[in-house]
MMTF fields as JSON, N, C-alpha, C and O atoms, coordinates in Angstrom:
{
  "mmtfVersion": "1.0.0",
  "mmtfProducer": "UNKNOWN",
  "numBonds": 351,
  "numAtoms": 352,
  "numGroups": 88,
  "numChains": 1,
  "numModels": 1,
  "chainsPerModel": [1],
  "groupsPerChain": [88],
  "chainIdList": ["A"],
  "bondAtomList": [4, 2, 8, 6, 12, 10, 16, 14, 20, 18, 24, 22, 28, 26, 32, 30, 36, 34, 40, 38, 44, 42, 48, 46, 52, 50, 56, 54, 60, 58, 64, 62, 68, 66, 72, 70, 76, 74, 80, 78, 84, 82, 88, 86, 92, 90, 96, 94, 100, 98, 104, 102, 108, 106, 112, 110, 116, 114, 120, 118, 124, 122, 128, 126, 132, 130, 136, 134, 140, 138, 144, 142, 148, 146, 152, 150, 156, 154, 160, 158, 164, 162, 168, 166, 172, 170, 176, 174, 180, 178, 184, 182, 188, 186, 192, 190, 196, 194, 200, 198, 204, 202, 208, 206, 212, 210, 216, 214, 220, 218, 224, 222, 228, 226, 232, 230, 236, 234, 240, 238, 244, 242, 248, 246, 252, 250, 256, 254, 260, 258, 264, 262, 268, 266, 272, 270, 276, 274, 280, 278, 284, 282, 288, 286, 292, 290, 296, 294, 300, 298, 304, 302, 308, 306, 312, 310, 316, 314, 320, 318, 324, 322, 328, 326, 332, 330, 336, 334, 340, 338, 344, 342, 348, 346],
  "bondOrderList": [1, 1, 1, 1, 1, 1, 1, 1, 1, 1, 1, 1, 1, 1, 1, 1, 1, 1, 1, 1, 1, 1, 1, 1, 1, 1, 1, 1, 1, 1, 1, 1, 1, 1, 1, 1, 1, 1, 1, 1, 1, 1, 1, 1, 1, 1, 1, 1, 1, 1, 1, 1, 1, 1, 1, 1, 1, 1, 1, 1, 1, 1, 1, 1, 1, 1, 1, 1, 1, 1, 1, 1, 1, 1, 1, 1, 1, 1, 1, 1, 1, 1, 1, 1, 1, 1, 1],
  "groupList": [{"groupName": "MET", "atomNameList": ["N", "CA", "C", "O"], "elementList": ["N", "C", "C", "O"], "formalChargeList": [0, 0, 0, 0], "bondAtomList": [1, 0, 2, 1, 3, 2], "bondOrderList": [1, 1, 2], "singleLetterCode": "M", "chemCompType": "L-PEPTIDE LINKING"}, {"groupName": "PRO", "atomNameList": ["N", "CA", "C", "O"], "elementList": ["N", "C", "C", "O"], "formalChargeList": [0, 0, 0, 0], "bondAtomList": [1, 0, 2, 1, 3, 2], "bondOrderList": [1, 1, 2], "singleLetterCode": "P", "chemCompType": "L-PEPTIDE LINKING"}, {"groupName": "ARG", "atomNameList": ["N", "CA", "C", "O"], "elementList": ["N", "C", "C", "O"], "formalChargeList": [0, 0, 0, 0], "bondAtomList": [1, 0, 2, 1, 3, 2], "bondOrderList": [1, 1, 2], "singleLetterCode": "R", "chemCompType": "L-PEPTIDE LINKING"}, {"groupName": "SER", "atomNameList": ["N", "CA", "C", "O"], "elementList": ["N", "C", "C", "O"], "formalChargeList": [0, 0, 0, 0], "bondAtomList": [1, 0, 2, 1, 3, 2], "bondOrderList": [1, 1, 2], "singleLetterCode": "S", "chemCompType": "L-PEPTIDE LINKING"}, {"groupName": "HIS", "atomNameList": ["N", "CA", "C", "O"], "elementList": ["N", "C", "C", "O"], "formalChargeList": [0, 0, 0, 0], "bondAtomList": [1, 0, 2, 1, 3, 2], "bondOrderList": [1, 1, 2], "singleLetterCode": "H", "chemCompType": "L-PEPTIDE LINKING"}, {"groupName": "GLU", "atomNameList": ["N", "CA", "C", "O"], "elementList": ["N", "C", "C", "O"], "formalChargeList": [0, 0, 0, 0], "bondAtomList": [1, 0, 2, 1, 3, 2], "bondOrderList": [1, 1, 2], "singleLetterCode": "E", "chemCompType": "L-PEPTIDE LINKING"}, {"groupName": "GLY", "atomNameList": ["N", "CA", "C", "O"], "elementList": ["N", "C", "C", "O"], "formalChargeList": [0, 0, 0, 0], "bondAtomList": [1, 0, 2, 1, 3, 2], "bondOrderList": [1, 1, 2], "singleLetterCode": "G", "chemCompType": "PEPTIDE LINKING"}, {"groupName": "LEU", "atomNameList": ["N", "CA", "C", "O"], "elementList": ["N", "C", "C", "O"], "formalChargeList": [0, 0, 0, 0], "bondAtomList": [1, 0, 2, 1, 3, 2], "bondOrderList": [1, 1, 2], "singleLetterCode": "L", "chemCompType": "L-PEPTIDE LINKING"}, {"groupName": "VAL", "atomNameList": ["N", "CA", "C", "O"], "elementList": ["N", "C", "C", "O"], "formalChargeList": [0, 0, 0, 0], "bondAtomList": [1, 0, 2, 1, 3, 2], "bondOrderList": [1, 1, 2], "singleLetterCode": "V", "chemCompType": "L-PEPTIDE LINKING"}, {"groupName": "ALA", "atomNameList": ["N", "CA", "C", "O"], "elementList": ["N", "C", "C", "O"], "formalChargeList": [0, 0, 0, 0], "bondAtomList": [1, 0, 2, 1, 3, 2], "bondOrderList": [1, 1, 2], "singleLetterCode": "A", "chemCompType": "L-PEPTIDE LINKING"}, {"groupName": "ASP", "atomNameList": ["N", "CA", "C", "O"], "elementList": ["N", "C", "C", "O"], "formalChargeList": [0, 0, 0, 0], "bondAtomList": [1, 0, 2, 1, 3, 2], "bondOrderList": [1, 1, 2], "singleLetterCode": "D", "chemCompType": "L-PEPTIDE LINKING"}, {"groupName": "GLN", "atomNameList": ["N", "CA", "C", "O"], "elementList": ["N", "C", "C", "O"], "formalChargeList": [0, 0, 0, 0], "bondAtomList": [1, 0, 2, 1, 3, 2], "bondOrderList": [1, 1, 2], "singleLetterCode": "Q", "chemCompType": "L-PEPTIDE LINKING"}, {"groupName": "LYS", "atomNameList": ["N", "CA", "C", "O"], "elementList": ["N", "C", "C", "O"], "formalChargeList": [0, 0, 0, 0], "bondAtomList": [1, 0, 2, 1, 3, 2], "bondOrderList": [1, 1, 2], "singleLetterCode": "K", "chemCompType": "L-PEPTIDE LINKING"}, {"groupName": "CYS", "atomNameList": ["N", "CA", "C", "O"], "elementList": ["N", "C", "C", "O"], "formalChargeList": [0, 0, 0, 0], "bondAtomList": [1, 0, 2, 1, 3, 2], "bondOrderList": [1, 1, 2], "singleLetterCode": "C", "chemCompType": "L-PEPTIDE LINKING"}, {"groupName": "PHE", "atomNameList": ["N", "CA", "C", "O"], "elementList": ["N", "C", "C", "O"], "formalChargeList": [0, 0, 0, 0], "bondAtomList": [1, 0, 2, 1, 3, 2], "bondOrderList": [1, 1, 2], "singleLetterCode": "F", "chemCompType": "L-PEPTIDE LINKING"}, {"groupName": "THR", "atomNameList": ["N", "CA", "C", "O"], "elementList": ["N", "C", "C", "O"], "formalChargeList": [0, 0, 0, 0], "bondAtomList": [1, 0, 2, 1, 3, 2], "bondOrderList": [1, 1, 2], "singleLetterCode": "T", "chemCompType": "L-PEPTIDE LINKING"}, {"groupName": "ILE", "atomNameList": ["N", "CA", "C", "O"], "elementList": ["N", "C", "C", "O"], "formalChargeList": [0, 0, 0, 0], "bondAtomList": [1, 0, 2, 1, 3, 2], "bondOrderList": [1, 1, 2], "singleLetterCode": "I", "chemCompType": "L-PEPTIDE LINKING"}, {"groupName": "TYR", "atomNameList": ["N", "CA", "C", "O"], "elementList": ["N", "C", "C", "O"], "formalChargeList": [0, 0, 0, 0], "bondAtomList": [1, 0, 2, 1, 3, 2], "bondOrderList": [1, 1, 2], "singleLetterCode": "Y", "chemCompType": "L-PEPTIDE LINKING"}],
  "groupTypeList": [0, 1, 2, 2, 2, 3, 4, 5, 6, 7, 6, 8, 5, 6, 7, 0, 9, 9, 3, 5, 10, 11, 12, 0, 13, 6, 6, 13, 13, 2, 14, 3, 9, 9, 3, 6, 7, 6, 8, 13, 5, 15, 7, 12, 2, 6, 3, 10, 16, 9, 6, 15, 1, 1, 8, 14, 8, 7, 5, 6, 7, 9, 2, 14, 5, 15, 10, 9, 6, 9, 10, 9, 3, 12, 13, 2, 17, 14, 5, 6, 12, 3, 5, 7, 3, 14, 3, 13],
  "groupIdList": [1, 2, 3, 4, 5, 6, 7, 8, 9, 10, 11, 12, 13, 14, 15, 16, 17, 18, 19, 20, 21, 22, 23, 24, 25, 26, 27, 28, 29, 30, 31, 32, 33, 34, 35, 36, 37, 38, 39, 40, 41, 42, 43, 44, 45, 46, 47, 48, 49, 50, 51, 52, 53, 54, 55, 56, 57, 58, 59, 60, 61, 62, 63, 64, 65, 66, 67, 68, 69, 70, 71, 72, 73, 74, 75, 76, 77, 78, 79, 80, 81, 82, 83, 84, 85, 86, 87, 88],
  "secStructList": [7, 7, 7, 7, 7, 6, 6, 6, 6, 7, 2, 2, 2, 2, 2, 2, 2, 2, 2, 2, 2, 1, 7, 5, 4, 4, 4, 5, 6, 6, 3, 3, 3, 1, 1, 1, 3, 3, 3, 3, 3, 3, 3, 3, 6, 6, 7, 5, 6, 6, 1, 1, 1, 7, 5, 7, 7, 7, 7, 1, 1, 1, 3, 3, 3, 3, 3, 6, 6, 1, 5, 7, 6, 6, 7, 6, 6, 7, 7, 5, 7, 7, 6, 6, 6, 1, 7, 7],
  "xCoordList": [-2.825, -1.755, -2.306, -3.339, -1.631, -2.128, -2.079, -1.18, -3.044, -3.126, -2.206, -2.221, -1.408, -0.513, -1.273, -2.189, -0.893, -1.447, -0.758, 0.388, -1.437, -0.913, 0.372, 1.141, 0.633, 1.817, 3.012, 4.124, 2.816, 3.906, 5.013, 4.754, 6.233, 7.382, 7.69, 8.571, 6.982, 7.218, 8.465, 9.124, 8.794, 9.903, 9.52, 8.417, 10.426, 10.15, 9.837, 8.889, 10.615, 10.402, 9.037, 8.344, 8.659, 7.36, 6.213, 5.205, 6.368, 5.332, 5.217, 4.112, 6.34, 6.323, 5.584, 4.747, 5.875, 5.231, 3.74, 2.912, 3.404, 1.998, 1.236, 0.057, 1.891, 1.193, 1.013, 0.314, 1.622, 1.383, -0.063, -0.681, -0.607, -1.983, -2.946, -4.066, -2.52, -3.356, -2.549, -1.411, -3.125, -2.431, -2.382, -3.412, -1.169, -0.97, -0.181, 0.69, -0.471, 0.21, 1.723, 2.414, 2.253, 3.698, 4.324, 5.539, 3.537, 4.045, 3.905, 4.12, 3.547, 3.333, 4.518, 5.116, 4.849, 5.943, 5.686, 6.627, 4.455, 4.096, 4.125, 3.956, 4.34, 4.376, 5.777, 6.755, 5.872, 7.158, 7.061, 6.15, 8.029, 7.987, 9.351, 10.174, 9.567, 10.767, 10.449, 11.35, 9.165, 8.702, 7.426, 7.212, 6.579, 5.336, 4.315, 3.456, 4.405, 3.506, 4.192, 5.391, 3.44, 4.05, 3.019, 1.913, 3.402, 2.54, 2.535, 3.46, 1.478, 1.378, 1.89, 1.491, 2.766, 3.348, 2.389, 2.653, 1.277, 0.313, -0.966, -1.422, -1.542, -2.811, -2.607, -1.563, -3.61, -3.562, -4.568, -5.447, -4.414, -5.307, -6.759, -7.09, -7.605, -9.015, -9.332, -10.498, -8.289, -8.498, -8.989, -8.669, -9.768, -10.252, -10.242, -11.217, -9.133, -8.981, -9.79, -9.944, -10.309, -11.105, -12.599, -13.406, -12.97, -14.38, -15.115, -14.503, -16.443, -17.282, -18.211, -19.21, -17.918, -16.748, -15.523, -15.658, -14.334, -13.123, -13.043, -13.585, -12.359, -12.198, -10.716, -9.882, -10.387, -9.0, -8.844, -9.328, -8.164, -7.905, -6.491, -5.532, -6.364, -5.065, -4.497, -3.351, -5.288, -4.822, -4.763, -5.58, -3.789, -3.607, -2.158, -1.363, -1.816, -0.439, -0.151, 0.944, -1.128, -0.906, -1.065, -2.08, -0.058, -0.098, -0.981, -1.19, -1.487, -2.343, -1.5, -0.594, -1.798, -1.076, -1.73, -2.954, -0.906, -1.429, -0.441, 0.687, -0.872, -0.087, 0.428, -0.27, 1.624, 2.203, 1.31, 1.307, 0.56, -0.292, -1.72, -2.559, -2.012, -3.377, -3.756, -2.93, -4.994, -5.513, -5.599, -6.293, -4.896, -4.896, -5.574, -5.351, -6.398, -7.02, -7.969, -8.201, -8.523, -9.425, -8.706, -9.327, -7.418, -6.688, -6.304, -5.551, -6.821, -6.514, -5.094, -4.612, -4.427, -3.065, -1.995, -0.808, -2.403, -1.447, -0.537, -0.997, 0.762, 1.755, 2.763, 3.535, 2.756, 3.599, 5.078, 5.499, 5.867, 7.316, 7.899, 7.335, 9.0, 9.701, 10.323, 10.927, 10.187, 10.718, 12.238, 12.805, 12.899, 14.366, 14.996, 16.011, 14.408, 15.05, 14.316, 14.835, 13.121, 12.272, 12.014, 11.82, 12.009, 11.683, 10.829, 10.569, 10.399, 9.525, 10.313, 9.726],
  "yCoordList": [-27.136, -26.228, -24.806, -24.573, -23.841, -22.467, -21.866, -22.152, -21.053, -20.401, -19.185, -18.366, -19.078, -17.932, -16.717, -16.82, -15.563, -14.309, -13.98, -14.373, -13.272, -13.019, -12.198, -12.277, -11.417, -10.562, -11.221, -10.701, -12.34, -12.956, -13.41, -14.022, -13.109, -13.521, -12.62, -12.936, -11.502, -10.603, -9.748, -9.409, -9.4, -8.492, -7.072, -6.83, -6.136, -4.721, -4.479, -3.762, -5.062, -4.852, -5.38, -4.752, -6.523, -7.099, -6.25, -6.082, -5.711, -4.836, -3.575, -3.085, -3.043, -1.842, -2.129, -1.331, -3.241, -3.594, -3.851, -3.417, -4.547, -4.839, -3.572, -3.456, -2.615, -1.406, -0.418, 0.58, -0.66, 0.202, 0.08, 1.076, -1.134, -1.356, -1.209, -0.725, -1.62, -1.578, -0.927, -1.321, 0.061, 0.692, -0.291, -0.794, -0.554, -1.442, -0.684, 0.118, -0.925, -0.217, -0.303, 0.672, -1.442, -1.62, -0.742, -0.549, -0.202, 0.683, 2.149, 3.017, 2.436, 3.805, 4.308, 3.562, 5.574, 6.211, 6.212, 6.238, 6.185, 6.293, 4.948, 4.9, 3.856, 2.515, 2.196, 2.408, 1.69, 1.347, -0.063, -0.372, -0.93, -2.307, -2.956, -2.604, -3.917, -4.741, -6.03, -6.703, -6.369, -7.555, -7.17, -5.983, -8.108, -7.825, -7.064, -6.377, -7.184, -6.44, -5.165, -5.164, -4.08, -2.817, -1.817, -2.177, -0.555, 0.527, 1.661, 1.819, 2.438, 3.659, 4.793, 4.915, 5.613, 6.716, 7.903, 8.828, 7.887, 8.989, 8.612, 9.344, 7.469, 7.065, 6.452, 5.866, 6.595, 6.086, 4.962, 4.742, 4.251, 3.13, 3.61, 4.695, 2.778, 3.118, 3.427, 3.486, 3.624, 3.865, 2.586, 1.482, 2.752, 1.61, 2.03, 2.59, 1.757, 2.206, 1.37, 1.759, 0.232, -0.631, -0.428, -0.999, 0.379, 0.574, 1.369, 1.991, 1.336, 2.123, 2.959, 2.441, 4.224, 4.952, 4.645, 4.187, 4.898, 4.662, 5.643, 6.747, 5.226, 6.063, 6.375, 5.469, 7.66, 8.084, 8.792, 9.909, 8.135, 8.709, 9.276, 8.552, 10.575, 11.24, 11.625, 12.066, 11.464, 11.837, 10.612, 9.698, 10.605, 9.497, 9.057, 9.495, 8.203, 7.747, 6.468, 6.298, 5.568, 4.269, 4.383, 4.873, 3.928, 3.975, 2.855, 1.836, 3.057, 2.097, 0.93, 1.109, -0.265, -1.462, -2.019, -2.131, -2.365, -2.869, -3.84, -3.991, -4.48, -5.461, -4.81, -3.986, -5.159, -4.579, -4.791, -3.96, -5.874, -6.187, -5.698, -6.008, -4.933, -4.439, -3.451, -2.646, -3.516, -2.634, -1.205, -0.948, -0.29, 1.108, 1.999, 3.209, 1.412, 2.181, 3.261, 4.244, 3.104, 4.114, 5.1, 6.038, 4.904, 5.75, 7.083, 7.121, 8.165, 9.486, 9.943, 10.93, 9.237, 9.605, 8.779, 8.935, 7.904, 7.074, 7.955, 8.831, 7.702, 8.404, 7.355, 6.831, 7.057, 6.014, 6.308, 7.464, 5.249, 5.369, 5.519, 5.007, 6.204, 6.349, 5.006, 4.351, 4.587, 3.297, 3.239, 2.172, 4.364, 4.36, 4.291, 3.619, 4.98, 5.047, 4.256, 4.097, 3.761, 3.073, 3.942, 3.427, 5.248, 6.18, 7.287, 7.324, 8.175, 9.273, 10.445, 11.446],
  "zCoordList": [1.844, 1.495, 1.447, 0.82, 2.102, 2.101, 0.695, -0.095, 0.421, -0.882, -0.904, 0.014, -1.963, -2.09, -2.556, -3.372, -2.037, -2.528, -3.831, -4.048, -4.687, -6.031, -6.025, -6.984, -4.983, -4.935, -4.252, -4.343, -3.576, -2.827, -3.76, -4.796, -3.392, -4.164, -5.345, -6.144, -5.473, -6.593, -6.411, -7.393, -5.195, -4.948, -5.323, -5.813, -5.095, -5.362, -6.832, -7.149, -7.726, -9.157, -9.584, -10.386, -9.052, -9.381, -8.878, -9.565, -7.667, -7.133, -7.969, -8.202, -8.421, -9.265, -10.565, -10.985, -11.201, -12.47, -12.255, -13.056, -11.191, -10.911, -10.583, -10.918, -9.929, -9.52, -10.665, -10.492, -11.841, -12.987, -13.448, -13.823, -13.424, -13.837, -12.668, -12.838, -11.502, -10.311, -9.207, -8.952, -8.553, -7.438, -6.273, -5.823, -5.793, -4.65, -3.591, -3.926, -2.332, -1.245, -1.366, -1.073, -1.787, -1.919, -2.973, -2.96, -3.89, -4.928, -4.57, -5.416, -3.326, -2.859, -2.048, -1.273, -2.236, -1.487, 0.02, 0.813, 0.397, 1.812, 2.544, 3.762, 1.801, 2.382, 2.87, 2.154, 4.083, 4.683, 5.255, 6.023, 4.865, 5.345, 5.247, 4.402, 6.135, 6.061, 5.31, 4.809, 5.234, 4.508, 3.783, 3.534, 3.438, 2.733, 3.549, 2.996, 4.874, 5.748, 6.187, 6.467, 6.25, 6.635, 7.106, 7.507, 7.05, 7.511, 6.502, 5.705, 6.558, 5.769, 6.646, 7.804, 6.103, 6.868, 6.993, 7.761, 6.245, 6.277, 7.013, 7.891, 6.651, 7.255, 8.634, 8.92, 9.474, 10.842, 11.027, 10.194, 12.152, 12.473, 12.426, 12.903, 11.843, 11.666, 10.211, 9.823, 9.406, 7.977, 7.32, 7.76, 6.264, 5.478, 4.015, 3.515, 3.333, 1.951, 0.972, -0.185, 1.412, 0.541, 0.738, 0.005, 1.719, 2.029, 0.962, 0.094, 1.046, 0.153, 1.009, 1.507, 1.193, 0.695, 1.561, 2.695, 1.021, 1.818, 2.983, 2.919, 4.048, 5.245, 5.399, 5.39, 5.541, 5.695, 7.039, 7.219, 7.98, 9.295, 9.266, 8.996, 9.544, 9.464, 10.818, 10.908, 11.877, 13.21, 14.101, 13.981, 14.992, 15.914, 15.925, 15.093, 16.855, 16.992, 16.221, 15.684, 16.163, 15.521, 14.01, 13.517, 13.289, 11.831, 11.285, 11.943, 10.091, 9.408, 8.922, 8.108, 9.417, 9.004, 7.748, 7.67, 6.766, 5.503, 4.874, 5.343, 3.829, 3.1, 1.82, 1.229, 1.385, 0.173, -1.045, -1.953, -1.083, -2.217, -2.086, -2.931, -1.03, -0.83, -1.931, -2.361, -2.378, -3.421, -2.878, -1.894, -3.52, -3.105, -4.141, -4.158, -5.002, -6.084, -5.582, -6.287, -4.38, -3.825, -2.909, -2.41, -2.682, -1.725, -2.359, -3.333, -1.808, -2.353, -2.01, -2.567, -1.104, -0.702, -1.408, -1.124, -2.321, -3.059, -3.91, -4.642, -3.795, -4.602, -5.067, -4.264, -6.342, -6.889, -6.773, -6.817, -6.623, -6.551, -7.959, -8.926, -8.065, -9.321, -9.696, -8.846, -10.953, -11.373, -11.308, -11.073, -11.512, -11.546, -10.17, -9.989, -9.189, -7.9, -6.815, -5.709, -7.121, -6.14, -4.927, -3.826, -5.111, -4.037, -4.61, -5.812, -3.765, -4.205, -4.749, -5.16]
}
């Protein structure tokens, strides 16, 4: 049986609550997705927000693909969504 990721099935409200303690891509204004997988509207392909040190690519055509539950604690471009409107 496949192992569930800790964020699966949380929905928008769950991601918002989880991202209060831990920054997650799904709780960022720059994250865009129709499902749990999506893209960052700022970072481009080649970025590595989990790296040590993290790598932020801002130029290029292909957007950075990421998961809503990905750890964004090292991302300098993280901007949390407002709890009331779920937007920036």
